[in-house]
PDB file of C-alpha atoms in Angstrom:
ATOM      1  CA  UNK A   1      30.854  -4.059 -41.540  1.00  0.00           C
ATOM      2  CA  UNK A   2      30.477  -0.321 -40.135  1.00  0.00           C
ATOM      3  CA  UNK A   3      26.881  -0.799 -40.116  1.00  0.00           C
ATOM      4  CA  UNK A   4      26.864  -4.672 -38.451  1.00  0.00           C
ATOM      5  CA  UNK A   5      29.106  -3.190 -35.936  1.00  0.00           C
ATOM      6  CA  UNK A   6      26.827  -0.211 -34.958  1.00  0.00           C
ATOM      7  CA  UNK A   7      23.606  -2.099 -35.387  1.00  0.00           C
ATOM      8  CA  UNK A   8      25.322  -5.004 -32.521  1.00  0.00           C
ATOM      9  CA  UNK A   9      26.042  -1.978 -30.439  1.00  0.00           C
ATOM     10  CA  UNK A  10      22.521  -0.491 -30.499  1.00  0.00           C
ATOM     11  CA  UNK A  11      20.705  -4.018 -29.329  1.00  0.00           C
ATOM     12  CA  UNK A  12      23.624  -3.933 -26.845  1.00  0.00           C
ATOM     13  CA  UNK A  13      22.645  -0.637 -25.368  1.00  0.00           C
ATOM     14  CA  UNK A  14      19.341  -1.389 -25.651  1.00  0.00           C
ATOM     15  CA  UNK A  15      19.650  -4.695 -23.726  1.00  0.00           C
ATOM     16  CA  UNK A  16      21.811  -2.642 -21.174  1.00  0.00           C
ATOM     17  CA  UNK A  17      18.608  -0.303 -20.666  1.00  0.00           C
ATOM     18  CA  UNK A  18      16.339  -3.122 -20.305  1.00  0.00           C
ATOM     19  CA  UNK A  19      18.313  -4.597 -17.493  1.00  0.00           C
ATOM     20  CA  UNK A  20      18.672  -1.021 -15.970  1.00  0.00           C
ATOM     21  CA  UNK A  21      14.794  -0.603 -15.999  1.00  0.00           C
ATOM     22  CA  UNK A  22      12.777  -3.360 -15.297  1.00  0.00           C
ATOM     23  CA  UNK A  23       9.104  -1.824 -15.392  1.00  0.00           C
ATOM     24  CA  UNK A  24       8.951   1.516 -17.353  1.00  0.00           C
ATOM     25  CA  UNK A  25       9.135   1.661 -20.918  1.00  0.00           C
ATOM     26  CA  UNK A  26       8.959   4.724 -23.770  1.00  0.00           C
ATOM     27  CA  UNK A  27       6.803   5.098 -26.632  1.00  0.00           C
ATOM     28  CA  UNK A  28       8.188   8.384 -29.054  1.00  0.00           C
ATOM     29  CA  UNK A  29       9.314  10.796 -26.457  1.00  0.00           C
ATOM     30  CA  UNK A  30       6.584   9.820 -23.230  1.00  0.00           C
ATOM     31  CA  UNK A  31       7.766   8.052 -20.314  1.00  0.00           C
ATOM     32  CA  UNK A  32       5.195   5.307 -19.537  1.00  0.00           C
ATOM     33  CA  UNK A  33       5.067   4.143 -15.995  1.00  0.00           C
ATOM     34  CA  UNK A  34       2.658   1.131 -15.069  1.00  0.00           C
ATOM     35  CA  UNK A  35       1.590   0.395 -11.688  1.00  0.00           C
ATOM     36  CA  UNK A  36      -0.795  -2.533 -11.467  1.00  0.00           C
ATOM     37  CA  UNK A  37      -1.320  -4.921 -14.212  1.00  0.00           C
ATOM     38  CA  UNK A  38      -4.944  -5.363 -11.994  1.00  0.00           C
ATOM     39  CA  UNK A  39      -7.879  -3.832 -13.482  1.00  0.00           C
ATOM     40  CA  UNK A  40     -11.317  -3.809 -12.152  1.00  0.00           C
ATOM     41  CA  UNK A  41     -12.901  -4.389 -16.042  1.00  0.00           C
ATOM     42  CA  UNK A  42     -10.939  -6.316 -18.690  1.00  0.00           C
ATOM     43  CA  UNK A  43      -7.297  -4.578 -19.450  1.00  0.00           C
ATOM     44  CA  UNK A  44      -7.128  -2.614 -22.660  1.00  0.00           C
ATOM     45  CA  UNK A  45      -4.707  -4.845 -24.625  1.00  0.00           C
ATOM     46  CA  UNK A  46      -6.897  -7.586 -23.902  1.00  0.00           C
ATOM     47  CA  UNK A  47      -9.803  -5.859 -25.958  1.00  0.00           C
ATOM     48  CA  UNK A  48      -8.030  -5.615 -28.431  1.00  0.00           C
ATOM     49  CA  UNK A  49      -7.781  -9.279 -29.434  1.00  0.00           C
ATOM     50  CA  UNK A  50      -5.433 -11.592 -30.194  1.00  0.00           C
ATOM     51  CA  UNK A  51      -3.782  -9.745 -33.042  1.00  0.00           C
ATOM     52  CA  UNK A  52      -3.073  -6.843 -31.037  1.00  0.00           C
ATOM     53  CA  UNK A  53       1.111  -6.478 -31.075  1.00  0.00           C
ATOM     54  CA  UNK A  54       3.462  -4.126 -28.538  1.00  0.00           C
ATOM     55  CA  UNK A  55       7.048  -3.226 -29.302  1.00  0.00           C
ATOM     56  CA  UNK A  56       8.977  -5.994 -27.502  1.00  0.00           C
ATOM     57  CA  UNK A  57      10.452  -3.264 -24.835  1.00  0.00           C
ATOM     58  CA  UNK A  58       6.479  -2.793 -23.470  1.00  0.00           C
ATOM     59  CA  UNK A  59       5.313  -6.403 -23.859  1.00  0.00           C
ATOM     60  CA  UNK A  60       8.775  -7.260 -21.618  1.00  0.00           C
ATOM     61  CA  UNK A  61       8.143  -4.220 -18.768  1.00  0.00           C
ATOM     62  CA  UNK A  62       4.274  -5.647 -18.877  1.00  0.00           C
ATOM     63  CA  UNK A  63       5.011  -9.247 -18.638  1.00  0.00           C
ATOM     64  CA  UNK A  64       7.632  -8.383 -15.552  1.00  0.00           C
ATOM     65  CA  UNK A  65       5.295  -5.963 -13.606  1.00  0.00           C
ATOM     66  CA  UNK A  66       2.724  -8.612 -13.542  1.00  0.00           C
ATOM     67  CA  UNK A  67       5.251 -11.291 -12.315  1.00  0.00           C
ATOM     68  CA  UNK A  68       6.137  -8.884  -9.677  1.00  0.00           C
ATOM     69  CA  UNK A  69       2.555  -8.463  -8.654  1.00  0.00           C
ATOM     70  CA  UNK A  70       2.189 -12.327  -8.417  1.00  0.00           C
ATOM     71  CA  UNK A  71       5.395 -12.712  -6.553  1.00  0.00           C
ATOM     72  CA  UNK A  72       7.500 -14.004  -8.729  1.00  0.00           C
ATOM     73  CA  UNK A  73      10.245 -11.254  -9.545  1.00  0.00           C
ATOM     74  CA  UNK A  74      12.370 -13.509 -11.532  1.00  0.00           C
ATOM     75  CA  UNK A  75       9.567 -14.719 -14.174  1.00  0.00           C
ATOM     76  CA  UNK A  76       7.994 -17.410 -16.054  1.00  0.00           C
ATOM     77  CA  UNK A  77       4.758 -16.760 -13.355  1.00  0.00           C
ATOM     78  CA  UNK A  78       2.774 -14.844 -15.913  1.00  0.00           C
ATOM     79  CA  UNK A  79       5.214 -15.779 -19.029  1.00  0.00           C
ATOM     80  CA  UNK A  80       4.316 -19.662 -18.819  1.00  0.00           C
ATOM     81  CA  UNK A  81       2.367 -19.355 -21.789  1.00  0.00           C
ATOM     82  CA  UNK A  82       2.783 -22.424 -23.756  1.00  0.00           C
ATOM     83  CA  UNK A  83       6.210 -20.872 -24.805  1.00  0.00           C
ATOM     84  CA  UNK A  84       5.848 -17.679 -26.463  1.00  0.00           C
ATOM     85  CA  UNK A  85       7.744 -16.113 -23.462  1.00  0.00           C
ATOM     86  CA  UNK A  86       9.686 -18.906 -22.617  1.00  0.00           C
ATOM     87  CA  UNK A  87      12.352 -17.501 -25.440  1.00  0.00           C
ATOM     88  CA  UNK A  88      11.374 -14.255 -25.589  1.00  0.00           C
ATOM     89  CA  UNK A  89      15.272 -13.516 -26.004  1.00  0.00           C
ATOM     90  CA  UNK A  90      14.811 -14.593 -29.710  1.00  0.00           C
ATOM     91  CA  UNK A  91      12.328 -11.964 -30.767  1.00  0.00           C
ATOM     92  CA  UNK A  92      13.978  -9.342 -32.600  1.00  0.00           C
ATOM     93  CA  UNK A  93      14.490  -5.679 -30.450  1.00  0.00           C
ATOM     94  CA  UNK A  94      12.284  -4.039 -32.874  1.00  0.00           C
ATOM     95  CA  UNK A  95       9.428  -6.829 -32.917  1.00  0.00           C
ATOM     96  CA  UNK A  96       5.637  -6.194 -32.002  1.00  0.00           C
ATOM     97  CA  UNK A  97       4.956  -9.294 -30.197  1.00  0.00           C
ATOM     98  CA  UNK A  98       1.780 -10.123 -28.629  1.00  0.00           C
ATOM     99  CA  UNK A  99       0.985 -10.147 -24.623  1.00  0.00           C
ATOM    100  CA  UNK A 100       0.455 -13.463 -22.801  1.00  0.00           C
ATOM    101  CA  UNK A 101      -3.257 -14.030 -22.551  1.00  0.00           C
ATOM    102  CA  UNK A 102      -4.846 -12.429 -19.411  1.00  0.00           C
ATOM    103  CA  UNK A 103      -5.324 -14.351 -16.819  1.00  0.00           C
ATOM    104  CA  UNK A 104      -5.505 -11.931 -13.636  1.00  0.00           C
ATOM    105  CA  UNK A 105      -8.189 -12.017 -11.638  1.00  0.00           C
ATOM    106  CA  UNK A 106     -10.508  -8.799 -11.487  1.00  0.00           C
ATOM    107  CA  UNK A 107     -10.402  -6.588  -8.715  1.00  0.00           C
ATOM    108  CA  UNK A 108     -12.291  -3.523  -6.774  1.00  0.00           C
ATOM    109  CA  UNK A 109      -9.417  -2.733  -5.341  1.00  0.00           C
ATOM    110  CA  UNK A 110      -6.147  -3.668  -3.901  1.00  0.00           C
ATOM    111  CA  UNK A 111      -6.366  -2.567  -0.570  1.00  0.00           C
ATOM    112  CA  UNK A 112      -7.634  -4.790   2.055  1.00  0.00           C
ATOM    113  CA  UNK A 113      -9.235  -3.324   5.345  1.00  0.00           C
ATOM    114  CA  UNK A 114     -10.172  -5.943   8.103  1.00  0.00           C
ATOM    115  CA  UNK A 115     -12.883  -7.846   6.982  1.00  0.00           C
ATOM    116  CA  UNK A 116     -10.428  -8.631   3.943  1.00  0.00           C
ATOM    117  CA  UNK A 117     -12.510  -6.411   1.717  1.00  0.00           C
ATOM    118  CA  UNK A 118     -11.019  -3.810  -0.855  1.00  0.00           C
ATOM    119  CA  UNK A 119     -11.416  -0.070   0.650  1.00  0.00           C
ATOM    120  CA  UNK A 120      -9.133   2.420  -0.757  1.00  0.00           C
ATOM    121  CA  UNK A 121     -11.074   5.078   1.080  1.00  0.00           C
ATOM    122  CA  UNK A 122     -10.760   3.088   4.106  1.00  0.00           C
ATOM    123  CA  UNK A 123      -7.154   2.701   3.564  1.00  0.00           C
ATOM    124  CA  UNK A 124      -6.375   6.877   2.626  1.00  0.00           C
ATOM    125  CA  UNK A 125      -8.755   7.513   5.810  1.00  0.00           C
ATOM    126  CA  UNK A 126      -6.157   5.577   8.326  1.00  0.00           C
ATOM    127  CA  UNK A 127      -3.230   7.167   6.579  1.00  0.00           C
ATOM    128  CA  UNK A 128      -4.933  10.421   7.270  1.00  0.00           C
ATOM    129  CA  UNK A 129      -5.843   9.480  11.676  1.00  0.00           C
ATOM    130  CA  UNK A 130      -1.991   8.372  11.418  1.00  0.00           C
ATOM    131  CA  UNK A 131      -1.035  11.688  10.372  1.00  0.00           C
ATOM    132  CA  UNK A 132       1.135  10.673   7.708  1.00  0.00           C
ATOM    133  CA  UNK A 133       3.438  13.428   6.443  1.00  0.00           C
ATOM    134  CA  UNK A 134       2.182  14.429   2.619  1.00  0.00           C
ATOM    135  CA  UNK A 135       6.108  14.090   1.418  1.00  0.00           C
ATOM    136  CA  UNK A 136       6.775  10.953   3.091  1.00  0.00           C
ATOM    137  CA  UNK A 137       6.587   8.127   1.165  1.00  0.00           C
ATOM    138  CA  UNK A 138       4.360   5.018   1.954  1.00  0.00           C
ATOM    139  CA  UNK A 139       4.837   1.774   1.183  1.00  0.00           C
ATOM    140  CA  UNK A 140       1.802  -0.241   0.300  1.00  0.00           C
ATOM    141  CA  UNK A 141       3.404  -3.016   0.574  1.00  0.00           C
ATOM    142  CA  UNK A 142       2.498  -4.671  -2.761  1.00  0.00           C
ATOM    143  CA  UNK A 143       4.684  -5.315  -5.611  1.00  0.00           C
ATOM    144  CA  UNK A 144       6.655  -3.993  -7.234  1.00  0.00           C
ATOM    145  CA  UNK A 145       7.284  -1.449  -4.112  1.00  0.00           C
ATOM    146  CA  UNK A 146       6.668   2.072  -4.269  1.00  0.00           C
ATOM    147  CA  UNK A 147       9.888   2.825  -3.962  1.00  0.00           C
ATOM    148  CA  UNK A 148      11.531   0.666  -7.040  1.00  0.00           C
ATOM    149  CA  UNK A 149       9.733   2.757  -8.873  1.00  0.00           C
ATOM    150  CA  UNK A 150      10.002   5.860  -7.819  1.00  0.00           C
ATOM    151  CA  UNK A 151      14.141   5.013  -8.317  1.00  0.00           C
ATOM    152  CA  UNK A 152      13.444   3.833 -11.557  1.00  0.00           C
ATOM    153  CA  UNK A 153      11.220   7.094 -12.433  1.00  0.00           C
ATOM    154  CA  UNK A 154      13.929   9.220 -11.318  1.00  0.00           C
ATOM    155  CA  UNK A 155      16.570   7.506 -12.825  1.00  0.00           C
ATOM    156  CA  UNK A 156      15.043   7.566 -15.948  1.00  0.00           C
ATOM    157  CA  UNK A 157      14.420  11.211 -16.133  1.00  0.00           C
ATOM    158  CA  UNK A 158      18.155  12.056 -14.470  1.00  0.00           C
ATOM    159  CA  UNK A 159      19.090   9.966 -17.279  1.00  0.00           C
ATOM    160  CA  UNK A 160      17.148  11.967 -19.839  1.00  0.00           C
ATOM    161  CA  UNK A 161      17.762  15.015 -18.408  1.00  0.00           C
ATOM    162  CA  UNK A 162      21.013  16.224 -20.323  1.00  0.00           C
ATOM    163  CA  UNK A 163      19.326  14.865 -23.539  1.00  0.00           C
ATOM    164  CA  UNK A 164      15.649  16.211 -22.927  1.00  0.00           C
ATOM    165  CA  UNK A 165      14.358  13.092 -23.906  1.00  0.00           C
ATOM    166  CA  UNK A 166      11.111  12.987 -22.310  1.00  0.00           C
ATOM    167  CA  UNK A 167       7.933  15.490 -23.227  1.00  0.00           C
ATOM    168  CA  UNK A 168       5.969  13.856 -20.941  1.00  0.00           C
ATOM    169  CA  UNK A 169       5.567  10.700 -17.972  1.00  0.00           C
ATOM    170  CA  UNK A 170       2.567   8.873 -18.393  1.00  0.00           C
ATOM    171  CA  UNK A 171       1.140   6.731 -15.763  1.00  0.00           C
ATOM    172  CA  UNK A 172      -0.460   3.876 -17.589  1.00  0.00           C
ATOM    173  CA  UNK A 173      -0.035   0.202 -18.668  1.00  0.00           C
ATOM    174  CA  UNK A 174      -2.071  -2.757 -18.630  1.00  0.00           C
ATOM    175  CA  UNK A 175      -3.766  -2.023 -15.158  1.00  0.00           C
ATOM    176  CA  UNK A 176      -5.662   0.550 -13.911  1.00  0.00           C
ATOM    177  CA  UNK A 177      -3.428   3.261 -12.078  1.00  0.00           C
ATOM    178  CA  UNK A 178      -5.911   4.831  -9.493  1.00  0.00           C
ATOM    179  CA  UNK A 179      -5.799   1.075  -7.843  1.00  0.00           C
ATOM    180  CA  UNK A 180      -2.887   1.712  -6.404  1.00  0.00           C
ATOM    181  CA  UNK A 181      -2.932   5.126  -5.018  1.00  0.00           C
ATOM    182  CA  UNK A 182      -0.341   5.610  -3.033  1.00  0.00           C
ATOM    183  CA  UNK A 183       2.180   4.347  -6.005  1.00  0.00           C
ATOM    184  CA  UNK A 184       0.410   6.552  -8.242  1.00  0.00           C
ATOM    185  CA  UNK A 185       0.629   9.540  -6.209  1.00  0.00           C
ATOM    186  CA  UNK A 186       4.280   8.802  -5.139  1.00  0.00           C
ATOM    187  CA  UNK A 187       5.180   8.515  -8.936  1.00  0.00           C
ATOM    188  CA  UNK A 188       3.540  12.330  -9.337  1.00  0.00           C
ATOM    189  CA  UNK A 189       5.213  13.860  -6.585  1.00  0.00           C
ATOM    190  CA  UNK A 190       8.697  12.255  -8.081  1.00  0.00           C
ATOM    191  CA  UNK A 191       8.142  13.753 -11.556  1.00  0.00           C
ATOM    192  CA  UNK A 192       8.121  16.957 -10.421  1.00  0.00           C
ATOM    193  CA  UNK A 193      10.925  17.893  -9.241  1.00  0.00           C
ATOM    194  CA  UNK A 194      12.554  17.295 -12.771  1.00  0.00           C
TER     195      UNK A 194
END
């Protein structure tokens, strides 16, 4: 009964943490953060094939990042799957589960200048005439915002802190990082004050 009882109170704690953080996830003692789930080649996971299972903690933070990025913060955007997500409440805490099937469109980049093409260096080149302050944060304005996860970074690692949880943060996911600069470099500047 002992062991019931504490095995109901770890999936409760761990459902507690997944509320608490919607897009970062661990793997062993590292602190992954994901940015984008764009890429500008096909996304790792999906090289791997259709066999290719995450802990259901990363598949979750994945699948919610890239319903973020297609505006739909609440779900079911990228989850409407033919069902696998639909009830992804009945997988098991400790179950590798697959990722929904790719279906994001490739990118250059995710910053659009005038003539609505992609130009990061366009983009850190105005930021530069605007003289914008190298500890102010920017928002890029795409989801989710810079600033949810730099909270959610911090918060993590505040949370960690007494318990020295963490060895290391690791900005990666499904997307490619460097697309989203600013977040990227926001993220960095976060981590080290802890």
């Amino acid at each position: 009964t002992s062991s019931s009882t504490a095995s109901t109170m770890a999936a409760a704690a761990s459902s507690a943490a997944t509320a608490l953080y919607k897009y970062t996830y661990t793997l062993g003692r590292s602190l992954y953060v994901p940015l984008t789930s764009r890429c500008n080649s096909v996304p790792l996971p999906a090289t791997r094939g259709p066999g290719f299972l995450l802990p259901r903690s990363v598949a979750e933070a994945l699948v919610r990042l890239r319903d973020a990025e297609c505006g739909n913060p609440g779900g079911s955007s990228m989850a409407n799957d033919g069902g696998l997500y639909n009830d992804i409440g009945n997988w098991k805490e400790e179950e590798a589960i697959p990722l929904p099937p790719y279906n994001v469109p490739l990118v250059n980049g995710l910053y659009q200048n005038y003539f609505g093409e992609d130009d990061l260096s366009l983009h850190l080149e105005r930021q530069r005439q605007n003289n914008i302050d190298s500890t102010e944060q920017i928002d890029d304005f795409l989801e989710p915002s810079i600033e949810s996860l730099v909270n959610e970074v911090s918060s993590r690692l505040e949370d960690s802190a007494e318990e020295d949880n963490f060895s290391q943060v690791v900005i990666a996911g499904e997307g490619e990082p460097t697309l989203r600069m600013d977040a990227l470099l926001a993220v960095a500047k976060s981590v080290q004050s802890f």
